[in-house]
CSV table of C-alpha atoms and ligand atoms in Angstrom, one decimal:
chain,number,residue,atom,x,y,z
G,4,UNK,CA,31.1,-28.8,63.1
G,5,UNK,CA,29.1,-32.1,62.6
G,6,UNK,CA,30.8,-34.1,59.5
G,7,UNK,CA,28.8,-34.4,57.2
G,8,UNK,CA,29.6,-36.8,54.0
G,9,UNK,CA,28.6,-38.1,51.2
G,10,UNK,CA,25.4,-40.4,50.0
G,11,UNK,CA,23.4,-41.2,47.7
G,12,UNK,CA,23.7,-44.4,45.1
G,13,UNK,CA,25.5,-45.5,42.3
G,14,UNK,CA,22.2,-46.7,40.8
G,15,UNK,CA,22.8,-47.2,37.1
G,16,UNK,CA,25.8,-49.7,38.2
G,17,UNK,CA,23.6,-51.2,41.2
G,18,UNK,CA,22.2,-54.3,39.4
G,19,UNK,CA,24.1,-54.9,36.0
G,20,UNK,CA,22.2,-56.3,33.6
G,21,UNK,CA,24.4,-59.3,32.6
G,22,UNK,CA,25.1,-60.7,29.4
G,23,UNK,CA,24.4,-58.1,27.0
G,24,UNK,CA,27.1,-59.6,24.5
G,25,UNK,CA,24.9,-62.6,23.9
G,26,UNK,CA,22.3,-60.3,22.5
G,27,UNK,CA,21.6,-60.9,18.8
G,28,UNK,CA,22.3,-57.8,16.1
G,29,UNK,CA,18.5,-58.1,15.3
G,30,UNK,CA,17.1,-57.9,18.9
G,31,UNK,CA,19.8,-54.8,19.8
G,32,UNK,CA,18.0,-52.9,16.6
G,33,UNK,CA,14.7,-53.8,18.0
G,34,UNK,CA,15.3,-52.0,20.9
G,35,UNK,CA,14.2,-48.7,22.3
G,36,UNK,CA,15.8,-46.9,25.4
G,37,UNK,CA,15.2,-44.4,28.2
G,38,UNK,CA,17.1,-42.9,30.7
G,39,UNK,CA,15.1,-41.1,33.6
G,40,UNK,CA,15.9,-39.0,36.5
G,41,UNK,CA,13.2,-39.6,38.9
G,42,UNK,CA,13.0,-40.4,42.9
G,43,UNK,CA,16.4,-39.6,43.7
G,44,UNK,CA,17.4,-42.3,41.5
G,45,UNK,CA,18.5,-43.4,37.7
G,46,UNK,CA,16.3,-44.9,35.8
G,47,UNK,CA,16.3,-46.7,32.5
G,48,UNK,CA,13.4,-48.6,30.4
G,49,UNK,CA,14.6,-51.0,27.9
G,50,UNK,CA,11.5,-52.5,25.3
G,51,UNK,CA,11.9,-54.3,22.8
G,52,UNK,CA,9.9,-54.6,19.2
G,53,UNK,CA,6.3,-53.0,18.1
G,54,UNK,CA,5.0,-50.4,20.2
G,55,UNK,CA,8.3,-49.6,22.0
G,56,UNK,CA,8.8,-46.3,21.4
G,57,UNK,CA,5.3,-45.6,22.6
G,58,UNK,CA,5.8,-47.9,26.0
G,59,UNK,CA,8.9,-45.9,27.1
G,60,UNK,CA,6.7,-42.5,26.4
G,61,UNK,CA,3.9,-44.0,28.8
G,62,UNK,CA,6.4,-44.9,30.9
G,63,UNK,CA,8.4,-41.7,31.4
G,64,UNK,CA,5.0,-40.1,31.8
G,65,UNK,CA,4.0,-42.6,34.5
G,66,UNK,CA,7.0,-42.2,36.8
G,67,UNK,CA,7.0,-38.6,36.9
G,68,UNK,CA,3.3,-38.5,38.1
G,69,UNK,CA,4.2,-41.5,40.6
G,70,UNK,CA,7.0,-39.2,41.7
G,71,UNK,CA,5.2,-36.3,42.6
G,72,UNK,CA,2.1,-37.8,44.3
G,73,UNK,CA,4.5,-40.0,46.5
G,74,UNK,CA,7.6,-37.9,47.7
G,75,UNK,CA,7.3,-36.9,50.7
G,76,UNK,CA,9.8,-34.1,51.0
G,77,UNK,CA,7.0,-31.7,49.3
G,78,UNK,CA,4.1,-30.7,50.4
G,79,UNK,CA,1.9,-30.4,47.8
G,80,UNK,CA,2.4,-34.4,47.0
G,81,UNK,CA,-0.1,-36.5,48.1
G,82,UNK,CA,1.4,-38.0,51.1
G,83,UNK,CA,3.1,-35.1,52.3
G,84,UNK,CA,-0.4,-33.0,52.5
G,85,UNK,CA,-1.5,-35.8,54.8
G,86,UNK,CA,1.6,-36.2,56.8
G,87,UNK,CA,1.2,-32.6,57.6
G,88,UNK,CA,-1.9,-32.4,58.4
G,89,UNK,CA,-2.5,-35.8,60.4
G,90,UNK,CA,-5.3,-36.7,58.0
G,91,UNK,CA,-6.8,-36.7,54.1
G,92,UNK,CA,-7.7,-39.0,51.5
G,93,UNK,CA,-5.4,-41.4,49.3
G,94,UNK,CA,-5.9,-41.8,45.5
G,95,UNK,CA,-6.0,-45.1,44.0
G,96,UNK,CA,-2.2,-45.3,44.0
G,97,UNK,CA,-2.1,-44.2,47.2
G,98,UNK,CA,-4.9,-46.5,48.5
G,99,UNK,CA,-3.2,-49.7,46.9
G,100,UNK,CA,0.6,-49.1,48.5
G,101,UNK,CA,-0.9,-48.6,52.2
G,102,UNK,CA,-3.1,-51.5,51.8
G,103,UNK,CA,0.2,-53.2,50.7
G,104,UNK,CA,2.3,-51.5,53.4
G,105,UNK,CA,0.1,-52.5,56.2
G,106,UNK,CA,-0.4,-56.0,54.9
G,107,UNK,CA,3.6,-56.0,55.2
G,108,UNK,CA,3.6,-54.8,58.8
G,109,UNK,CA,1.4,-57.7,59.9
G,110,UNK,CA,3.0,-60.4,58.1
G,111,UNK,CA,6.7,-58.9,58.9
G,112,UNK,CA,6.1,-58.2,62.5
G,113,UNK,CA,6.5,-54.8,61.8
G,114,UNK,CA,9.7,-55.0,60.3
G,115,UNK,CA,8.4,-53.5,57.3
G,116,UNK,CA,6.3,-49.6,59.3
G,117,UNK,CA,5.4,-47.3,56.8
G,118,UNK,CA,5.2,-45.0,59.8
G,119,UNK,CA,8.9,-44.7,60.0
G,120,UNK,CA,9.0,-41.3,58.6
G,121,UNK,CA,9.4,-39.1,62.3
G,122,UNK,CA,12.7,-41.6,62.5
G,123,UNK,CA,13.9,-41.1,58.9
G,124,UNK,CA,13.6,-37.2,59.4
G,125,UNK,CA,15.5,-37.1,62.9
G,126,UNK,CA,18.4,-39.2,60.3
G,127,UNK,CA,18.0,-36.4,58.2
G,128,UNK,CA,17.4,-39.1,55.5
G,129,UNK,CA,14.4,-37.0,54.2
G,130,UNK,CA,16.0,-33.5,53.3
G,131,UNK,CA,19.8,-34.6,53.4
G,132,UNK,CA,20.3,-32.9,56.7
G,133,UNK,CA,22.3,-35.7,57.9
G,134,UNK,CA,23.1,-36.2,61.7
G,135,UNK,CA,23.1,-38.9,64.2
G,136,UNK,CA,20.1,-37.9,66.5
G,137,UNK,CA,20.4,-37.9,70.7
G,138,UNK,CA,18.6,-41.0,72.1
G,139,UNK,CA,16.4,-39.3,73.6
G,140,UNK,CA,14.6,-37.4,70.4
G,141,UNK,CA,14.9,-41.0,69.0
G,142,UNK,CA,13.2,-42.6,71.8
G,143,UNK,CA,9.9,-39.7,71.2
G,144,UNK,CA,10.3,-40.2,67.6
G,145,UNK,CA,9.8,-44.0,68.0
G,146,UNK,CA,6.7,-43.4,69.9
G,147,UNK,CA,5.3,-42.2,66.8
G,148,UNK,CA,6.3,-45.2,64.8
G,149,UNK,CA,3.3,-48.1,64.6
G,150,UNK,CA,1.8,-48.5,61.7
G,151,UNK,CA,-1.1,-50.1,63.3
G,152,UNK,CA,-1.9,-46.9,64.9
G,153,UNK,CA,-2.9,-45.7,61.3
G,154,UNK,CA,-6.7,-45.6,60.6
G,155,UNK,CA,-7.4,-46.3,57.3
G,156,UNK,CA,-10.3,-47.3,54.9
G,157,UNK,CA,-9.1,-49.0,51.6
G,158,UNK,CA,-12.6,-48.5,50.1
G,159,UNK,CA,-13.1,-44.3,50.4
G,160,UNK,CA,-9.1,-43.7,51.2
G,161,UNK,CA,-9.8,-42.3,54.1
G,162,UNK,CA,-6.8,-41.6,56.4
G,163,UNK,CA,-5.5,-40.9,59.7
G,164,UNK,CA,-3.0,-41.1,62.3
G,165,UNK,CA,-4.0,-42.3,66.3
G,166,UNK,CA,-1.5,-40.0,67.7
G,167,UNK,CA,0.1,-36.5,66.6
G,168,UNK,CA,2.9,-36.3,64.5
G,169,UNK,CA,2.8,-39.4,63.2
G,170,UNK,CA,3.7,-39.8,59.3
G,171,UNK,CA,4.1,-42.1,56.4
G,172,UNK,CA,6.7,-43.0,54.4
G,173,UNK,CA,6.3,-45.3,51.2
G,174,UNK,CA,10.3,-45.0,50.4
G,175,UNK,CA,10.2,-49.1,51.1
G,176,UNK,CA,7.8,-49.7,48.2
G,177,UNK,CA,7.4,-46.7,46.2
G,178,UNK,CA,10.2,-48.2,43.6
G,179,UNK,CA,8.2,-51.6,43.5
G,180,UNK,CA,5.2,-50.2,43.2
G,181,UNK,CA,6.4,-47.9,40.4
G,182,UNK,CA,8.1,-50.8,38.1
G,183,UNK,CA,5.3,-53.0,38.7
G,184,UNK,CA,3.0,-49.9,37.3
G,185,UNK,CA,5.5,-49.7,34.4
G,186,UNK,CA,5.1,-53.3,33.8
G,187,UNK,CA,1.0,-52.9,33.3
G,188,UNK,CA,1.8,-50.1,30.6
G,189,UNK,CA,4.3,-51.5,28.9
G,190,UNK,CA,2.7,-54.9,28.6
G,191,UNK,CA,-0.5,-53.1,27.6
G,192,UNK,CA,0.8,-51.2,24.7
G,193,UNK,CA,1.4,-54.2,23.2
G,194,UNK,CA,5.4,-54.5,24.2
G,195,UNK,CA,6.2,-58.7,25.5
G,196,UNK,CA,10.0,-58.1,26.1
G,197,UNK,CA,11.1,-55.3,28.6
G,198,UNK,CA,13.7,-54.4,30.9
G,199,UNK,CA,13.0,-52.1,34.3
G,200,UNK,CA,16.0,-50.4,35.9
G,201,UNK,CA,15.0,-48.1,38.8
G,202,UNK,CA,18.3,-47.3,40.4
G,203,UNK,CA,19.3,-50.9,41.2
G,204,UNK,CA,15.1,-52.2,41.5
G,205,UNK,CA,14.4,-54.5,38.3
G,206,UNK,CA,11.6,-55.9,36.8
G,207,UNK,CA,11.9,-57.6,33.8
G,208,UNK,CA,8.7,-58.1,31.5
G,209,UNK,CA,8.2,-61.5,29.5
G,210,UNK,CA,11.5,-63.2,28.1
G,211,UNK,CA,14.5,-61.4,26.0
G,212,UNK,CA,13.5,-61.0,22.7
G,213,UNK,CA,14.5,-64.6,21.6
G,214,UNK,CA,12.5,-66.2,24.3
G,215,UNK,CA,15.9,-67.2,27.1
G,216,UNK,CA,15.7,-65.4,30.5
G,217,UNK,CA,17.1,-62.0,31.5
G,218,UNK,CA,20.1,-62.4,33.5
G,219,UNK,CA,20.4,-59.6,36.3
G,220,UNK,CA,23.4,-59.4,38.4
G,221,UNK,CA,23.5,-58.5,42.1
G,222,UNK,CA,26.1,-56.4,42.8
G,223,UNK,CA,28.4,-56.6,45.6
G,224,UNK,CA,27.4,-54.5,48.9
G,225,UNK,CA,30.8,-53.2,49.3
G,226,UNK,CA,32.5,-52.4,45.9
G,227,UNK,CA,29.9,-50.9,43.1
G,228,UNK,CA,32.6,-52.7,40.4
G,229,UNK,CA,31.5,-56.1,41.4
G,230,UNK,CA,28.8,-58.8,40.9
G,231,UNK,CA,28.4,-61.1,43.4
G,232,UNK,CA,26.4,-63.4,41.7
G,233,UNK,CA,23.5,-63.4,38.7
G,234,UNK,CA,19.8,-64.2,38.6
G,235,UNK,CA,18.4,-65.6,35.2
G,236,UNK,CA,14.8,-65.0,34.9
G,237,UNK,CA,11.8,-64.2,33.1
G,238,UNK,CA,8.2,-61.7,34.8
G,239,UNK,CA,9.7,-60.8,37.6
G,240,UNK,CA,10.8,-58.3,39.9
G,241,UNK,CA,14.6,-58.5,40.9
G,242,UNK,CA,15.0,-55.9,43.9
G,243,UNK,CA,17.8,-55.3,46.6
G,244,UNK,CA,18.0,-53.3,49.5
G,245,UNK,CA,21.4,-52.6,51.1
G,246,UNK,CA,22.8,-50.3,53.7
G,247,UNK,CA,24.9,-49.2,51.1
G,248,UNK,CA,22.5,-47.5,48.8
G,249,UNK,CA,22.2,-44.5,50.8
G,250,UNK,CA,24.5,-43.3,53.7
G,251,UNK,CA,26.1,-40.8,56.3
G,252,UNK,CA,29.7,-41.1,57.8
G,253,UNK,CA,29.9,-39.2,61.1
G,254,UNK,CA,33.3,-39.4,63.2
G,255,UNK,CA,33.7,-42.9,61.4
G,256,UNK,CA,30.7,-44.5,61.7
G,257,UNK,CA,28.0,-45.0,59.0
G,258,UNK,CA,25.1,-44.6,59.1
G,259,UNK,CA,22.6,-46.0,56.3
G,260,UNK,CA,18.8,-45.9,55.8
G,261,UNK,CA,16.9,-48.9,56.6
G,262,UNK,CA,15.8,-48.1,60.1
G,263,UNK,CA,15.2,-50.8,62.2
G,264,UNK,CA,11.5,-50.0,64.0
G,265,UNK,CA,12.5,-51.6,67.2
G,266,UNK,CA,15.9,-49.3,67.4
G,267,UNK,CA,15.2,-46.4,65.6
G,268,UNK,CA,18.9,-47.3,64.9
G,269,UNK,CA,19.8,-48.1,60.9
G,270,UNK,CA,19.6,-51.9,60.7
G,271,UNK,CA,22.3,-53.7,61.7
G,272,UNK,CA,21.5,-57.3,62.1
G,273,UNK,CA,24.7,-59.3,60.4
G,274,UNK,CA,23.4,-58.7,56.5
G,275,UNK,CA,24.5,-56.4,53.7
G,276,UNK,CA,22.3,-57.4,51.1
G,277,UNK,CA,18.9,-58.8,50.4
G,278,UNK,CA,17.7,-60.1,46.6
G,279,UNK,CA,13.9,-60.4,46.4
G,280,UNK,CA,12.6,-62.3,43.3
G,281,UNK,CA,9.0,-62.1,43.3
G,282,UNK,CA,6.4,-61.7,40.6
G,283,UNK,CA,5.1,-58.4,42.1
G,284,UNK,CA,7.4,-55.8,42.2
G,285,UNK,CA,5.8,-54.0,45.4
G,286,UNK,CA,5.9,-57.0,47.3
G,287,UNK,CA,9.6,-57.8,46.4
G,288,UNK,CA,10.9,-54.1,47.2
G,289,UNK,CA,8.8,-54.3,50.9
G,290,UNK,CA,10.1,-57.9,51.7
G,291,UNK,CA,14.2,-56.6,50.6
G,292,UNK,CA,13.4,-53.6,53.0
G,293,UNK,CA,12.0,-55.9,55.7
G,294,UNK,CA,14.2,-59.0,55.1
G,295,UNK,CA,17.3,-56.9,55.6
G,296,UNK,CA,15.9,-55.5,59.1
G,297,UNK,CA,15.0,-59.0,60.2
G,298,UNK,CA,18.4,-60.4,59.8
G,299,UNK,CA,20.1,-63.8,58.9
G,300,UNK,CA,17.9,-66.0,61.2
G,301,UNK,CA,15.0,-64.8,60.8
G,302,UNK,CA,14.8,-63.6,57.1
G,303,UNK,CA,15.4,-67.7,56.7
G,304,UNK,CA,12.9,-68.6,58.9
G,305,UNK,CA,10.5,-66.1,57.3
G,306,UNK,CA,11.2,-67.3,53.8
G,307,UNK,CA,10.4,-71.2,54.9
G,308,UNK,CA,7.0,-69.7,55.9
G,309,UNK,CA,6.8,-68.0,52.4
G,310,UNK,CA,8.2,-69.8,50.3
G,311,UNK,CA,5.9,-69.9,47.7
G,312,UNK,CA,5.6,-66.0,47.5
G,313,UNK,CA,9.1,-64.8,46.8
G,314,UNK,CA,13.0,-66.5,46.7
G,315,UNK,CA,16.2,-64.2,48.3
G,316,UNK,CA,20.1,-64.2,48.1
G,317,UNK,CA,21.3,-62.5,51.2
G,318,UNK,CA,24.7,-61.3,52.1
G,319,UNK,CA,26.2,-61.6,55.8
G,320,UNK,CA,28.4,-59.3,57.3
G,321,UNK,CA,31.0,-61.4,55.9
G,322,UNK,CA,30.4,-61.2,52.6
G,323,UNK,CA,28.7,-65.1,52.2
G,324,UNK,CA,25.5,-65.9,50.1
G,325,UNK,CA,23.0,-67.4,51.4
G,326,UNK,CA,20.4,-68.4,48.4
G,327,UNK,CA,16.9,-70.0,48.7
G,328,UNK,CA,16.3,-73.0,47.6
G,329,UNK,CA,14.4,-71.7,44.7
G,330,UNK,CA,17.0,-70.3,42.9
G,331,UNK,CA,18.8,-73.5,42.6
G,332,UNK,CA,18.3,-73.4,39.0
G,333,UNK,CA,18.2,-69.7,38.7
G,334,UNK,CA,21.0,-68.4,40.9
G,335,UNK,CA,24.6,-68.6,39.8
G,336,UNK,CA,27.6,-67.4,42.3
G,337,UNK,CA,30.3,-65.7,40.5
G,338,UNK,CA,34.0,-63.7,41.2
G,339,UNK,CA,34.7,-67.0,43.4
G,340,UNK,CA,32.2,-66.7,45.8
G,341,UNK,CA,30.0,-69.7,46.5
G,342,UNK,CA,26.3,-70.2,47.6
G,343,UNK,CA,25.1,-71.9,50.4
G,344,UNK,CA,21.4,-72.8,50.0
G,345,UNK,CA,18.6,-72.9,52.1
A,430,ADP,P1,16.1,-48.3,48.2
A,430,ADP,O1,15.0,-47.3,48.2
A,430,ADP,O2,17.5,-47.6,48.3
A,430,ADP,O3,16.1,-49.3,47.1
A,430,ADP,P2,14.8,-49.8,50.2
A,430,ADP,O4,13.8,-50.4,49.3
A,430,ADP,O5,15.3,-50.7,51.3
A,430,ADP,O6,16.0,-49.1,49.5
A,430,ADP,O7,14.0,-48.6,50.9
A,430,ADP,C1,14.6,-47.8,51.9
A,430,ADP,C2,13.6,-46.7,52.2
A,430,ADP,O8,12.5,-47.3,52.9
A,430,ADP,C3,14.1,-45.7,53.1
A,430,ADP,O9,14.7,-44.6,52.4
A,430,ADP,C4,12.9,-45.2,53.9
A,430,ADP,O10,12.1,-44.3,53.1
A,430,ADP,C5,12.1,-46.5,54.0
A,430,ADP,N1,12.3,-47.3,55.2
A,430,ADP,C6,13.5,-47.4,56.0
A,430,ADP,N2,13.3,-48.3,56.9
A,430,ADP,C7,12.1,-48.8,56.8
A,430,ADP,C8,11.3,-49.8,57.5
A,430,ADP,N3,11.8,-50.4,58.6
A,430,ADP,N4,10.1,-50.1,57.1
A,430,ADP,C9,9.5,-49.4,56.0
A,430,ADP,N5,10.2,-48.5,55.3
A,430,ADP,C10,11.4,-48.2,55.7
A,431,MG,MG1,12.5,-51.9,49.7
């Protein structure tokens, strides 16, 4: 019998947010706090001051009804109804994360394809079914998998798939998308200072309460217990992708969930880890997705040619940091590791 083991994240300990202790009495009284269970994944909203209370109410409301349009396990979402039927018509949610998604394949080189989903299901990534799938079923699955064979017309929502059996999946941005919705919310019900935590995704809003930057930890790929280095910052989105989020063992080999689109194969091209900092959360969780498919090389070269959009940390297979230049200021190595930058 096939072995089938474990998965599924450690999210609340993903990113730590770092130096609580420095927090003033005042600020920790100011501050309101939920936890969610949503997309697979622990949540928590943290807002601070007038209008709190309310912000973490819109909040929870907003990821629940994110959740169910996007999952596409069910068939009553949003996505799923057109998966299964080849065709249909997006929301406004569901308009703005395929533009996004498409504008990611192009600039990624299809790094980032929403159309993965006939790959993620022959994984069993999408019900838990885990197995490793013959190469042949992967090689028909992969013929499935261009998102420029998807038709689609941002202005009426109109959507549809060039060939049978295609499918999307917005797994690679649905996080980003929702924190970045979470930030509109909270910022219009009047809340300056708050603190995003989907299962490892952050996005912070404004400063801490006493105006100095958030400081969000990265945690190490392979040991939930430790940081491997912090981020201080203020409006932005903080968001890793790691093959260690979400995973299979079979006869000793893992197996994780960021597919590579020109293997079918989960991604395995020398990283562990890849930080995106980037004012729009969306954007950040795509590139981490697509930045850890590229690999070392050319995740660098990509970021010279973007440098203005987003900054990274990425691990290697060997554990070492490699930080954009960006983060100079912003990026501090800890537990003895150092940063090289690029
Ligand atoms: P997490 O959701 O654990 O934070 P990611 O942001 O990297 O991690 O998203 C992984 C998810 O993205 C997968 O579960 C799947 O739904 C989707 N996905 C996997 N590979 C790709 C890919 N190459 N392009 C776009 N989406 C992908
Ligand atoms: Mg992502």
């Amino acid at each position: 019998m096939m072995k089938k083991l474990l998965a599924v994240l450690t999210a609340v300990l993903l990113l730590l947010t770092l130096g609580a202790c420095r927090s003033e009495p005042d600020e920790e009284q100011d501050m309101h706090t939920k936890d969610i269970f949503a997309m697979d994944t622990y949540m928590t909203v943290k807002t601070y001051g007038k209008n709190g209370e309310e912000a973490l109410t819109r909040s929870e409301k907003e990821i629940h009804r994110l959740d169910k349009l996007l999952s596409t396990g069910s068939a009553s979402s949003e996505v799923g109804a057109i998966n299964e039927k080849g065709s249909g018509t997006l929301s406004k949610d569901g308009r703005v994360l395929l533009k996004k998604a498409l504008e990611l394949y192009d600039m990624t080189d299809g790094a980032f394809d929403v159309s993965i989903y006939p790959v993620m299901k022959l994984w069993g990534f999408t019900d838990q079914e885990y197995k490793v799938p013959k190469d042949s079923q992967l090689q028909e699955a992969l013929a499935l998998v261009n998102a420029g064979d998807i038709v689609f017309d941002a202005k009426t929502g109109d959507v549809s798939f060039a060939k049978d059996g295609m499918a999307m999946d917005f797994g690679g941005i649905a996080k980003g998308y929702t924190s970045q919705r979470l930030t509109e919310i909270i910022k219009d019900a009047g809340v300056e200072s708050a603190l995003i935590n989907l299962g490892g995704n952050v996005q912070t809003v404004g400063t801490r309460p006493d105006g100095s930057d958030w400081r969000i930890g990265i945690q190490a790929p392979d040991n939930e217990e430790d940081v491997i280095g912090g981020i201080e910052t203020h409006d932005m989105a903080v968001i890793t992708s790691g093959g260690y989020e979400r995973f299979f063992e079979e006869d000793g080999v893992r197996y994780h969930h960021i597919i590579d689109p020109s293997t079918g194969y989960p991604a395995d091209n020398g990283l562990t880890s890849v930080t995106i900092v980037c004012d729009d959360g969306m954007t950040a969780d795509g590139l981490s997705t697509a930045l850890f498919v590229m690999g070392k090389e050319k995740a660098m070269e990509f970021w010279k040619a973007h440098k203005d959009l987003f900054q990274c940390v990425l691990v290697d297979d060997d554990g070492a940091l490699y930080v954009s230049e960006g983060l100079k200021e912003g990026f501090t190595a800890m537990g003895g590791r150092t940063a090289t930058y690029f």
